[in-house]
mmCIF file of C-alpha atoms and ligand atoms in Angstrom:
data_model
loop_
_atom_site.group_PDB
_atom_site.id
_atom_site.type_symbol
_atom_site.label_atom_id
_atom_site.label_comp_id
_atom_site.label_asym_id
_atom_site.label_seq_id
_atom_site.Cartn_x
_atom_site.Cartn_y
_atom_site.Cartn_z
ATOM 1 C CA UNK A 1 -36.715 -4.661 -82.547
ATOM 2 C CA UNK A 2 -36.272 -5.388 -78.899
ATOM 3 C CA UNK A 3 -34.744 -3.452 -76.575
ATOM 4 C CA UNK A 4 -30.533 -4.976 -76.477
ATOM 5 C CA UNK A 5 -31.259 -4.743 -80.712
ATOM 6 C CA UNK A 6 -32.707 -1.191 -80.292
ATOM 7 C CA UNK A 7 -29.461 -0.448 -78.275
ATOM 8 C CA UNK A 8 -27.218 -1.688 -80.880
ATOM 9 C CA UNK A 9 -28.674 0.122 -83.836
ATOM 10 C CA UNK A 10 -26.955 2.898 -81.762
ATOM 11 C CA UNK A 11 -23.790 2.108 -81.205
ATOM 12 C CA UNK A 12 -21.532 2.637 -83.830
ATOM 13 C CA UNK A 13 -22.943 6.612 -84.660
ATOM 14 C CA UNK A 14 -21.073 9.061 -83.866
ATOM 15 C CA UNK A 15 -24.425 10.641 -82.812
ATOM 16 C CA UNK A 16 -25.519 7.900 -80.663
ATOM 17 C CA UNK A 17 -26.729 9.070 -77.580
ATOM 18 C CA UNK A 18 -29.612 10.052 -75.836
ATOM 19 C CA UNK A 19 -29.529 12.479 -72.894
ATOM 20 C CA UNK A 20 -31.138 11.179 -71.052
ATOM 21 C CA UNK A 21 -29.080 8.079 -70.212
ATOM 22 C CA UNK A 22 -25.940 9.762 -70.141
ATOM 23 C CA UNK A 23 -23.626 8.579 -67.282
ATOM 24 C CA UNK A 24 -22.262 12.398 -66.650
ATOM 25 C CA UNK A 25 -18.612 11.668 -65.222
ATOM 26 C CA UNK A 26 -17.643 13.834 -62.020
ATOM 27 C CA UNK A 27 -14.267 13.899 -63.063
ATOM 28 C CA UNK A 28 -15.144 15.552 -66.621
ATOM 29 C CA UNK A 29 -17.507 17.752 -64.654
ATOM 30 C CA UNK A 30 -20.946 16.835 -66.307
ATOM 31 C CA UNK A 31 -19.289 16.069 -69.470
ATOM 32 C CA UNK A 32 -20.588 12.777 -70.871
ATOM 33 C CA UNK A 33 -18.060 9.786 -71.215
ATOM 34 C CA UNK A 34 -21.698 8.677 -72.148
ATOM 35 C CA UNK A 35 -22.782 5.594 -70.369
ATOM 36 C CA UNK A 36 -26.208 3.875 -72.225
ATOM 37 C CA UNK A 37 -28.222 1.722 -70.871
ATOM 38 C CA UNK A 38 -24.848 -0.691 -69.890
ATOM 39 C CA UNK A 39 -23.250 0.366 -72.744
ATOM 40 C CA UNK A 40 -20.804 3.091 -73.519
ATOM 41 C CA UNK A 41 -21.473 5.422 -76.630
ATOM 42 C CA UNK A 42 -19.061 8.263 -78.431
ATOM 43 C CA UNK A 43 -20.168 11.153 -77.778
ATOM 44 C CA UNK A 44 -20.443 13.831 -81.050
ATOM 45 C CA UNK A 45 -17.190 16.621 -80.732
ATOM 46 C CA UNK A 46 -18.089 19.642 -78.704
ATOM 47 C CA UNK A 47 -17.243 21.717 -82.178
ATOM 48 C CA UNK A 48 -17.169 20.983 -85.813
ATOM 49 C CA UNK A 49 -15.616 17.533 -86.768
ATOM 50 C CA UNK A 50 -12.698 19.743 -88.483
ATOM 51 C CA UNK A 51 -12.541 22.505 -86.263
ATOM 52 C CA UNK A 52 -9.170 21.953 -85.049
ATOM 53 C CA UNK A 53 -7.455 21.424 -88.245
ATOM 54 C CA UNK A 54 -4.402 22.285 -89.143
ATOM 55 C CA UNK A 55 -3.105 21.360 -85.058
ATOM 56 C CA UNK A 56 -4.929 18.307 -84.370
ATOM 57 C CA UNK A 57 -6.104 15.644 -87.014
ATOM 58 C CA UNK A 58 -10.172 15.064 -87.765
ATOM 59 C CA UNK A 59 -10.160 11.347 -88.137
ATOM 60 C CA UNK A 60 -8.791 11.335 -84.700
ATOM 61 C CA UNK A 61 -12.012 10.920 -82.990
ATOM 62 C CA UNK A 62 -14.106 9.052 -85.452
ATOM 63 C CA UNK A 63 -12.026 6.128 -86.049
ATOM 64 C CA UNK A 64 -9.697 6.223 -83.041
ATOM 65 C CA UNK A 65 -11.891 7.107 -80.294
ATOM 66 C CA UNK A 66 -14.747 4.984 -81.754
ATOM 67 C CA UNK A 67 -12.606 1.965 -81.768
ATOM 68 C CA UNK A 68 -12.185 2.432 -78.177
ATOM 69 C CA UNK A 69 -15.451 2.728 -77.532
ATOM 70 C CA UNK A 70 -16.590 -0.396 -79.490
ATOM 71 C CA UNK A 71 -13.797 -2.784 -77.960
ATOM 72 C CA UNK A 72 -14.734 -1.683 -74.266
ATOM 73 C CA UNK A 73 -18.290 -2.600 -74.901
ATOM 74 C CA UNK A 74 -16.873 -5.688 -76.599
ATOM 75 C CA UNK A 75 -15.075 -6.509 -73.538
ATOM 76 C CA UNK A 76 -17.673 -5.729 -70.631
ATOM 77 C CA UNK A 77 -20.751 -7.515 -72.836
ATOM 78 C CA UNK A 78 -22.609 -9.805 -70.741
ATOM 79 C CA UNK A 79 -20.385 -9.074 -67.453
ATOM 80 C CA UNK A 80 -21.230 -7.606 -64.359
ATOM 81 C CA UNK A 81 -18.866 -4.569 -65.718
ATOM 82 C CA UNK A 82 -22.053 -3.640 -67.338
ATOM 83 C CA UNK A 83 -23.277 -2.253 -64.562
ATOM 84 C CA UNK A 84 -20.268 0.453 -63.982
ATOM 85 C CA UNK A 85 -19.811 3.370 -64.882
ATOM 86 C CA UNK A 86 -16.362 4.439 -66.202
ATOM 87 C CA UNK A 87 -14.970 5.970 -63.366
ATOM 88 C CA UNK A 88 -16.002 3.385 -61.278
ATOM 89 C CA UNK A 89 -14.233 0.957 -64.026
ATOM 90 C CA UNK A 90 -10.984 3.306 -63.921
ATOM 91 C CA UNK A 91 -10.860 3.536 -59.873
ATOM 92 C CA UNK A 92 -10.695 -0.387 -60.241
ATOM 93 C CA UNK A 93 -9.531 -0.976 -63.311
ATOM 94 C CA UNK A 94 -6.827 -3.670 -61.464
ATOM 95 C CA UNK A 95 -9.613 -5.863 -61.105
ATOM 96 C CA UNK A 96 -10.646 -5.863 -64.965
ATOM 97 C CA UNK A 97 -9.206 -7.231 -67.828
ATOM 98 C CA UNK A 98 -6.695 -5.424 -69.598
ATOM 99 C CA UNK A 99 -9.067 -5.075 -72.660
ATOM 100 C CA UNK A 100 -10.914 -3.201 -70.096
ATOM 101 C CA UNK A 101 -8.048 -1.391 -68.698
ATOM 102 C CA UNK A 102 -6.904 -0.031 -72.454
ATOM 103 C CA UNK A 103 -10.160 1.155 -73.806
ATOM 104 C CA UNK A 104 -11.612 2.195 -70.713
ATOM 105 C CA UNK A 105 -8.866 4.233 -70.332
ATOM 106 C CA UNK A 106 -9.450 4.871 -73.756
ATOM 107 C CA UNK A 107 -12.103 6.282 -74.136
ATOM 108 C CA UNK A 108 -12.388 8.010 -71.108
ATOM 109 C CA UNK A 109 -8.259 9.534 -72.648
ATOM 110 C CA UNK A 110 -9.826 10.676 -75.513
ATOM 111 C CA UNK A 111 -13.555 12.420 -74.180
ATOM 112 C CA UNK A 112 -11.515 14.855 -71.508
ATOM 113 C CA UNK A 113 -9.131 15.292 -74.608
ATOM 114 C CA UNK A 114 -12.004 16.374 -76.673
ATOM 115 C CA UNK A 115 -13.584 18.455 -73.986
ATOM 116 C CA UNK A 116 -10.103 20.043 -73.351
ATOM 117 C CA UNK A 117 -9.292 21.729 -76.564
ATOM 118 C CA UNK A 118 -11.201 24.375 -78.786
ATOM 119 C CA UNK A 119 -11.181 25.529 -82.151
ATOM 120 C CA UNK A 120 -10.622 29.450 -81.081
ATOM 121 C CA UNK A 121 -9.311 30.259 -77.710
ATOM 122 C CA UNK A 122 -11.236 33.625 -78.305
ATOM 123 C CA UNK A 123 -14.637 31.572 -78.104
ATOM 124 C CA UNK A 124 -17.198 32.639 -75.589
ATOM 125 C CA UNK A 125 -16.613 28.890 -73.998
ATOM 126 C CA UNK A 126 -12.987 29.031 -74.283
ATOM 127 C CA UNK A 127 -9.857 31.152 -73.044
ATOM 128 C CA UNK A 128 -6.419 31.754 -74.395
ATOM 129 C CA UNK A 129 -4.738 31.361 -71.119
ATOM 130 C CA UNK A 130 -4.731 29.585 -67.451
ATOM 131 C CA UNK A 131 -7.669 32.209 -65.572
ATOM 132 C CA UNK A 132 -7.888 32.700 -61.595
ATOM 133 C CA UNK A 133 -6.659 30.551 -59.652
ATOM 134 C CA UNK A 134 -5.335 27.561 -62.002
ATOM 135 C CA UNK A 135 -2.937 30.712 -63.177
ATOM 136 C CA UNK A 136 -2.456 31.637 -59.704
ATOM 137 C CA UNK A 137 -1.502 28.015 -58.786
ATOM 138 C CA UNK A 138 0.639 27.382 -62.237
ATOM 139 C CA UNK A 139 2.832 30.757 -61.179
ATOM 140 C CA UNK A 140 3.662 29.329 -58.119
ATOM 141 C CA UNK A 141 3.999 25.953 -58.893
ATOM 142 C CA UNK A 142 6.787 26.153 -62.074
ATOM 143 C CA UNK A 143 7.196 29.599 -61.532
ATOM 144 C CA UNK A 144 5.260 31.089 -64.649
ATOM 145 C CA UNK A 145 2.881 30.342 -67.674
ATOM 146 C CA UNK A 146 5.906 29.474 -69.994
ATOM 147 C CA UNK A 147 7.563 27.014 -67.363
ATOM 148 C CA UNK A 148 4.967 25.082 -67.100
ATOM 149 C CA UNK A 149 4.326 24.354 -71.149
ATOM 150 C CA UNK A 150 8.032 23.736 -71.243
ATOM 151 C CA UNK A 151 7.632 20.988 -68.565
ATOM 152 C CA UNK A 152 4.510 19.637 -69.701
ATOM 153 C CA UNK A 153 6.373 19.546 -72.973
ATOM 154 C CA UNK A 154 9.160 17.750 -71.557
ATOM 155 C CA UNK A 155 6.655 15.319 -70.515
ATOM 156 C CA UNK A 156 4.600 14.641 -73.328
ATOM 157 C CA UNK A 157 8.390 14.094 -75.570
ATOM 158 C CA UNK A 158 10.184 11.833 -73.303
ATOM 159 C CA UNK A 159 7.315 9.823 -72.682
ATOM 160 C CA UNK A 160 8.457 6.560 -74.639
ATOM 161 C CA UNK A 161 6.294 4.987 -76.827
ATOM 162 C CA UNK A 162 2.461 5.431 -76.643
ATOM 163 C CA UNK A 163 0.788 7.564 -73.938
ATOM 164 C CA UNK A 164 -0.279 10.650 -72.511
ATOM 165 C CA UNK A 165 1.004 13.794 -70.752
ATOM 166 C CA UNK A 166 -1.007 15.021 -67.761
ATOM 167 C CA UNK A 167 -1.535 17.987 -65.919
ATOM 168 C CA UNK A 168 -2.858 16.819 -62.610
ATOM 169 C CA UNK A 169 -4.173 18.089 -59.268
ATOM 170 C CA UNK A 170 -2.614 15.210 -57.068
ATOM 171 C CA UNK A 171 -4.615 14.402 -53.958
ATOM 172 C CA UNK A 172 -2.598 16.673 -51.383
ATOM 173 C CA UNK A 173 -4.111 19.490 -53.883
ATOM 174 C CA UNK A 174 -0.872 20.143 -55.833
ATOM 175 C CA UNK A 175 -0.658 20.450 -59.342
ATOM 176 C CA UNK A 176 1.910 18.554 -61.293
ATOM 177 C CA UNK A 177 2.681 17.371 -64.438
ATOM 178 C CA UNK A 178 3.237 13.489 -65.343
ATOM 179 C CA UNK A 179 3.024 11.013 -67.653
ATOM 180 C CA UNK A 180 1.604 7.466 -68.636
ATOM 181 C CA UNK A 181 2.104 4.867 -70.895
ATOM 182 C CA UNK A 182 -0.504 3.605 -73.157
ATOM 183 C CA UNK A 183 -3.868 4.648 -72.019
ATOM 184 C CA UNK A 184 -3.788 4.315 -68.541
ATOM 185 C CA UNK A 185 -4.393 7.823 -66.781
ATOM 186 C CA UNK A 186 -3.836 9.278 -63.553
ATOM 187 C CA UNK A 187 -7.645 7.532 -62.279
ATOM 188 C CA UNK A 188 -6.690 4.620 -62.296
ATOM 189 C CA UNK A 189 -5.470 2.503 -58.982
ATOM 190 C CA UNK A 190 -2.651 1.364 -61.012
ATOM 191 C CA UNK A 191 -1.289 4.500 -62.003
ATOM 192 C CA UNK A 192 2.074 5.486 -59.791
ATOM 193 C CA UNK A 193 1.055 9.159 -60.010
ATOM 194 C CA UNK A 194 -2.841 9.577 -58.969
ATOM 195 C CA UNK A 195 -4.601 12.559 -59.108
ATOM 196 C CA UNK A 196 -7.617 14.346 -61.240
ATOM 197 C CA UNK A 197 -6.949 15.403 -64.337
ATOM 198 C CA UNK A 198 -6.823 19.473 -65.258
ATOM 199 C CA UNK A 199 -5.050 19.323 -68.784
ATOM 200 C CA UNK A 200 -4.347 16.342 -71.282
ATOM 201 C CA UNK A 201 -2.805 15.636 -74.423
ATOM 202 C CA UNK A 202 -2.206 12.612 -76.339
ATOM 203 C CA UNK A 203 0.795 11.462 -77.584
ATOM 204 C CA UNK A 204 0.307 8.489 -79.493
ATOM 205 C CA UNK A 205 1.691 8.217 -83.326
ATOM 206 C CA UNK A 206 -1.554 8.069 -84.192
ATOM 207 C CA UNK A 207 -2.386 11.469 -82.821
ATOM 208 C CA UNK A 208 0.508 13.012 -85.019
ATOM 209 C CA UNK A 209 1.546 10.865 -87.233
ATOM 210 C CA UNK A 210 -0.615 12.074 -90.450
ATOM 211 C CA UNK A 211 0.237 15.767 -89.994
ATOM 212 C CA UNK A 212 3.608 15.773 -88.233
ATOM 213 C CA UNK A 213 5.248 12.591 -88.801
ATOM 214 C CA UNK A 214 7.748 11.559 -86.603
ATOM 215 C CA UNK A 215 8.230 15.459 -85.233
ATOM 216 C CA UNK A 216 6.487 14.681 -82.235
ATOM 217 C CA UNK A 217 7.711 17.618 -80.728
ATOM 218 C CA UNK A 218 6.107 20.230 -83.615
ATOM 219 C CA UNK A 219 2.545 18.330 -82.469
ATOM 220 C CA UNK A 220 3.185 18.807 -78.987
ATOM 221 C CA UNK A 221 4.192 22.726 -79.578
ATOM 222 C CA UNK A 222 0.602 22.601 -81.706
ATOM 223 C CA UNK A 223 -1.280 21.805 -78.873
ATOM 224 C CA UNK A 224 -1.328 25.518 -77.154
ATOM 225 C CA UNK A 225 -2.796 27.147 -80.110
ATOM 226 C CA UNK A 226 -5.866 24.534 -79.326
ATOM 227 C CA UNK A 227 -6.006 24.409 -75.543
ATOM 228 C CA UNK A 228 -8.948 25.604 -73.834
ATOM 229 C CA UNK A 229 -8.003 27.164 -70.789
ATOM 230 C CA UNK A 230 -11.398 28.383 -69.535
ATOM 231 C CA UNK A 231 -12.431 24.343 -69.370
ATOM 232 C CA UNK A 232 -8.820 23.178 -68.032
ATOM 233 C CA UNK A 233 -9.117 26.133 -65.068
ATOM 234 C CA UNK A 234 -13.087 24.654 -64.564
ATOM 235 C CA UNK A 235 -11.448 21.524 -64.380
ATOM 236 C CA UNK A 236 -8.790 22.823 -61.435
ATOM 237 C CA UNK A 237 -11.252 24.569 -59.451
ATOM 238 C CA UNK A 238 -13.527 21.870 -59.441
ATOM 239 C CA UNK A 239 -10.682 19.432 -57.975
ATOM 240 C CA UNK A 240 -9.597 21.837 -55.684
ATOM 241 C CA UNK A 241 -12.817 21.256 -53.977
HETATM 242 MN MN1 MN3 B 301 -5.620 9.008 -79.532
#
Protein backbone atom coordinates (compact mmCIF):
# COMPACT_ATOMS: atom_id res chain seq x y z
CA UNK A 1 0.00 0.00 0.00
CA UNK A 2 1.65 3.23 -0.91
CA UNK A 3 1.43 6.20 0.71
CA UNK A 4 -1.90 8.34 -1.38
CA UNK A 5 -3.58 4.41 -0.90
CA UNK A 6 -2.49 4.38 2.80
CA UNK A 7 -4.20 7.86 3.02
CA UNK A 8 -7.36 6.72 1.57
CA UNK A 9 -7.90 3.65 3.67
CA UNK A 10 -8.50 6.59 6.11
CA UNK A 11 -10.78 8.65 4.87
CA UNK A 12 -14.13 7.68 5.18
CA UNK A 13 -13.78 6.65 9.33
CA UNK A 14 -15.16 8.56 11.47
CA UNK A 15 -11.94 7.84 13.46
CA UNK A 16 -9.60 8.79 10.82
CA UNK A 17 -7.05 10.88 12.03
CA UNK A 18 -3.79 10.93 13.34
CA UNK A 19 -2.52 13.71 15.63
CA UNK A 20 -0.06 14.28 14.50
CA UNK A 21 -1.03 15.75 11.11
CA UNK A 22 -3.79 17.64 12.34
CA UNK A 23 -4.09 21.15 10.75
CA UNK A 24 -5.26 22.80 14.32
CA UNK A 25 -7.49 25.85 13.04
CA UNK A 26 -6.80 29.29 14.94
CA UNK A 27 -10.19 30.19 14.58
CA UNK A 28 -11.52 26.90 16.46
CA UNK A 29 -8.70 27.55 18.89
CA UNK A 30 -6.61 24.24 18.52
CA UNK A 31 -9.62 22.37 17.65
CA UNK A 32 -8.97 20.16 14.62
CA UNK A 33 -10.98 20.89 11.32
CA UNK A 34 -8.32 18.07 10.76
CA UNK A 35 -6.16 18.68 7.79
CA UNK A 36 -4.11 15.13 6.63
CA UNK A 37 -1.49 14.99 4.73
CA UNK A 38 -3.55 17.34 1.84
CA UNK A 39 -6.53 15.89 2.77
CA UNK A 40 -9.26 16.81 5.15
CA UNK A 41 -10.59 14.07 7.67
CA UNK A 42 -13.86 14.12 10.21
CA UNK A 43 -12.86 14.39 13.20
CA UNK A 44 -14.64 11.76 16.00
CA UNK A 45 -17.47 14.03 18.31
CA UNK A 46 -15.93 15.58 21.35
CA UNK A 47 -18.70 13.32 23.41
CA UNK A 48 -20.64 10.21 22.80
CA UNK A 49 -22.12 9.87 19.21
CA UNK A 50 -25.70 10.19 21.05
CA UNK A 51 -24.91 12.43 23.69
CA UNK A 52 -27.03 15.17 22.63
CA UNK A 53 -30.13 13.32 21.99
CA UNK A 54 -33.26 14.27 22.45
CA UNK A 55 -32.07 18.30 21.21
CA UNK A 56 -29.87 17.60 18.41
CA UNK A 57 -30.04 14.47 16.04
CA UNK A 58 -26.98 11.64 16.05
CA UNK A 59 -26.82 10.94 12.38
CA UNK A 60 -26.13 14.56 12.06
CA UNK A 61 -22.47 14.26 12.03
CA UNK A 62 -21.85 10.89 10.56
CA UNK A 63 -23.63 11.18 7.40
CA UNK A 64 -23.98 14.95 7.06
CA UNK A 65 -20.76 16.20 8.14
CA UNK A 66 -18.94 13.25 6.49
CA UNK A 67 -20.45 14.05 3.20
CA UNK A 68 -18.92 17.35 3.48
CA UNK A 69 -15.86 16.20 4.20
CA UNK A 70 -15.65 13.63 1.34
CA UNK A 71 -16.94 16.14 -1.47
CA UNK A 72 -14.29 18.88 -0.38
CA UNK A 73 -11.55 16.37 -0.78
CA UNK A 74 -13.35 15.37 -3.97
CA UNK A 75 -13.14 18.81 -5.14
CA UNK A 76 -9.48 19.97 -4.11
CA UNK A 77 -7.90 16.31 -5.37
CA UNK A 78 -5.00 16.86 -7.46
CA UNK A 79 -5.17 20.88 -7.16
CA UNK A 80 -2.95 23.20 -5.70
CA UNK A 81 -5.96 23.61 -2.97
CA UNK A 82 -4.24 20.66 -1.56
CA UNK A 83 -1.86 22.50 -0.11
CA UNK A 84 -4.34 24.86 2.13
CA UNK A 85 -5.49 24.64 4.98
CA UNK A 86 -9.19 25.46 5.61
CA UNK A 87 -8.99 28.74 6.83
CA UNK A 88 -6.76 29.69 4.34
CA UNK A 89 -9.48 28.05 1.80
CA UNK A 90 -12.37 30.10 3.67
CA UNK A 91 -10.33 33.60 3.73
CA UNK A 92 -10.28 32.97 -0.16
CA UNK A 93 -12.85 30.93 -0.79
CA UNK A 94 -13.86 33.64 -3.90
CA UNK A 95 -11.12 32.24 -5.70
CA UNK A 96 -12.32 28.44 -5.42
CA UNK A 97 -14.93 26.64 -6.87
CA UNK A 98 -18.16 26.66 -5.36
CA UNK A 99 -17.85 22.87 -4.58
CA UNK A 100 -15.11 24.25 -2.56
CA UNK A 101 -16.94 27.13 -1.21
CA UNK A 102 -20.04 24.70 0.11
CA UNK A 103 -18.15 21.97 1.78
CA UNK A 104 -15.38 23.92 2.90
CA UNK A 105 -17.67 25.90 4.52
CA UNK A 106 -19.08 22.77 5.36
CA UNK A 107 -17.20 21.20 7.13
CA UNK A 108 -15.50 23.79 8.78
CA UNK A 109 -19.94 24.82 9.77
CA UNK A 110 -20.27 21.70 11.22
CA UNK A 111 -16.60 21.04 13.41
CA UNK A 112 -17.12 24.62 15.45
CA UNK A 113 -20.82 23.31 15.66
CA UNK A 114 -19.62 20.16 17.20
CA UNK A 115 -17.06 21.81 19.38
CA UNK A 116 -19.80 24.35 20.45
CA UNK A 117 -22.36 22.24 22.12
CA UNK A 118 -22.21 19.64 25.09
CA UNK A 119 -24.14 16.93 26.35
CA UNK A 120 -24.42 18.53 30.11
CA UNK A 121 -23.79 22.15 30.61
CA UNK A 122 -22.82 20.99 34.23
CA UNK A 123 -19.66 19.15 32.66
CA UNK A 124 -16.27 20.03 33.98
CA UNK A 125 -15.54 21.29 30.13
CA UNK A 126 -18.75 22.98 29.78
CA UNK A 127 -20.92 25.89 31.40
CA UNK A 128 -24.59 26.63 31.57
CA UNK A 129 -24.20 30.24 30.83
CA UNK A 130 -22.07 33.15 28.94
CA UNK A 131 -18.85 33.46 31.88
CA UNK A 132 -16.59 36.75 32.25
CA UNK A 133 -16.37 38.81 29.89
CA UNK A 134 -18.44 37.22 26.83
CA UNK A 135 -21.39 37.82 29.66
CA UNK A 136 -20.02 41.10 30.38
CA UNK A 137 -19.98 42.00 26.63
CA UNK A 138 -23.56 40.15 25.84
CA UNK A 139 -25.16 42.55 28.84
CA UNK A 140 -24.08 45.42 27.20
CA UNK A 141 -24.45 44.59 23.84
CA UNK A 142 -28.51 43.40 23.77
CA UNK A 143 -28.90 44.43 27.10
CA UNK A 144 -29.09 40.93 28.95
CA UNK A 145 -28.65 37.05 28.65
CA UNK A 146 -32.34 36.60 27.46
CA UNK A 147 -32.08 39.43 24.70
CA UNK A 148 -29.57 38.09 23.14
CA UNK A 149 -31.14 34.26 22.65
CA UNK A 150 -34.23 36.07 21.53
CA UNK A 151 -32.20 37.83 18.77
CA UNK A 152 -30.06 35.09 17.90
CA UNK A 153 -33.36 33.30 17.67
CA UNK A 154 -34.76 35.78 15.46
CA UNK A 155 -31.87 35.08 13.36
CA UNK A 156 -31.59 31.55 13.08
CA UNK A 157 -35.91 31.60 12.09
CA UNK A 158 -35.98 34.23 9.53
CA UNK A 159 -33.05 33.03 7.91
CA UNK A 160 -34.74 31.64 4.59
CA UNK A 161 -33.94 28.49 3.41
CA UNK A 162 -30.67 26.67 4.37
CA UNK A 163 -28.03 28.30 6.62
CA UNK A 164 -26.67 29.26 9.77
CA UNK A 165 -27.11 31.74 12.64
CA UNK A 166 -23.94 33.34 14.03
CA UNK A 167 -22.80 34.92 16.97
CA UNK A 168 -19.80 36.89 15.88
CA UNK A 169 -17.03 39.15 17.19
CA UNK A 170 -16.88 41.53 14.05
CA UNK A 171 -13.46 43.01 13.42
CA UNK A 172 -13.99 46.48 15.29
CA UNK A 173 -14.33 43.87 18.38
CA UNK A 174 -18.16 44.00 18.65
CA UNK A 175 -20.25 41.19 19.05
CA UNK A 176 -23.26 40.70 16.89
CA UNK A 177 -25.48 38.33 15.72
CA UNK A 178 -26.05 37.45 11.84
CA UNK A 179 -26.87 35.13 9.50
CA UNK A 180 -25.86 33.19 6.22
CA UNK A 181 -27.24 31.28 3.66
CA UNK A 182 -26.14 27.86 2.85
CA UNK A 183 -22.81 27.16 4.31
CA UNK A 184 -20.98 30.10 3.84
CA UNK A 185 -19.87 31.63 7.33
CA UNK A 186 -18.75 34.80 8.58
CA UNK A 187 -14.70 33.68 7.33
CA UNK A 188 -15.23 33.87 4.32
CA UNK A 189 -14.27 37.09 1.94
CA UNK A 190 -17.61 36.74 0.49
CA UNK A 191 -19.59 36.95 3.44
CA UNK A 192 -21.32 40.69 3.88
CA UNK A 193 -20.94 40.35 7.66
CA UNK A 194 -17.16 39.22 8.58
CA UNK A 195 -16.05 38.48 11.77
CA UNK A 196 -14.83 35.28 14.04
CA UNK A 197 -17.16 33.13 15.10
CA UNK A 198 -18.15 32.85 19.14
CA UNK A 199 -21.52 30.79 18.88
CA UNK A 200 -23.15 28.74 15.92
CA UNK A 201 -26.06 26.83 15.12
CA UNK A 202 -27.30 25.22 12.11
CA UNK A 203 -30.37 25.63 10.61
CA UNK A 204 -30.69 23.45 7.80
CA UNK A 205 -33.88 20.92 7.48
CA UNK A 206 -31.61 18.46 7.81
CA UNK A 207 -30.51 19.54 11.24
CA UNK A 208 -34.26 19.37 12.45
CA UNK A 209 -36.11 17.82 10.26
CA UNK A 210 -36.14 14.10 11.87
CA UNK A 211 -36.97 15.32 15.39
CA UNK A 212 -38.85 18.58 14.87
CA UNK A 213 -40.22 18.63 11.51
CA UNK A 214 -41.04 21.70 10.07
CA UNK A 215 -41.09 23.51 13.81
CA UNK A 216 -37.95 25.04 13.17
CA UNK A 217 -38.45 27.26 15.86
CA UNK A 218 -38.91 24.25 18.77
CA UNK A 219 -35.12 23.15 17.34
CA UNK A 220 -33.84 26.47 17.60
CA UNK A 221 -35.38 26.91 21.36
CA UNK A 222 -33.50 23.21 21.81
CA UNK A 223 -30.33 24.52 21.18
CA UNK A 224 -29.73 26.33 24.80
CA UNK A 225 -30.24 23.24 26.72
CA UNK A 226 -26.99 22.01 24.53
CA UNK A 227 -24.83 25.11 24.29
CA UNK A 228 -21.56 25.13 25.81
CA UNK A 229 -20.88 28.36 27.12
CA UNK A 230 -17.48 27.75 28.75
CA UNK A 231 -16.13 26.93 24.89
CA UNK A 232 -18.33 29.84 23.19
CA UNK A 233 -16.78 32.49 26.05
CA UNK A 234 -13.03 30.67 25.11
CA UNK A 235 -14.00 31.36 21.78
CA UNK A 236 -14.78 35.38 22.59
CA UNK A 237 -11.82 35.94 24.59
CA UNK A 238 -9.65 34.47 22.23
CA UNK A 239 -11.01 36.95 19.38
CA UNK A 240 -10.93 39.70 21.52
CA UNK A 241 -7.26 39.39 21.33
MN1 LIG B 1 -25.79 20.35 9.13
Amino acid sequence: MNRKDFIKAFIGSTFAFKLSDIYASKALGGIPPVFFDGMFTLAPLPYANDALEPHIDKIHHDRHHKAYVDNLNKAIAGTDMEKLSIDQLLSNISKYPVAVRNNGGGHWNHTFFWQIMAANAGDRDAAPMPLGKLSDAIKATFGGFDKMKEEFGKAATTRFGSGWAWLIVTPDKKLKIVSTANQDNPLMDVASDKGTPVLALDVWEHAYYLKYQNKRADYVSAYWNVVNWKKASENFESAMK
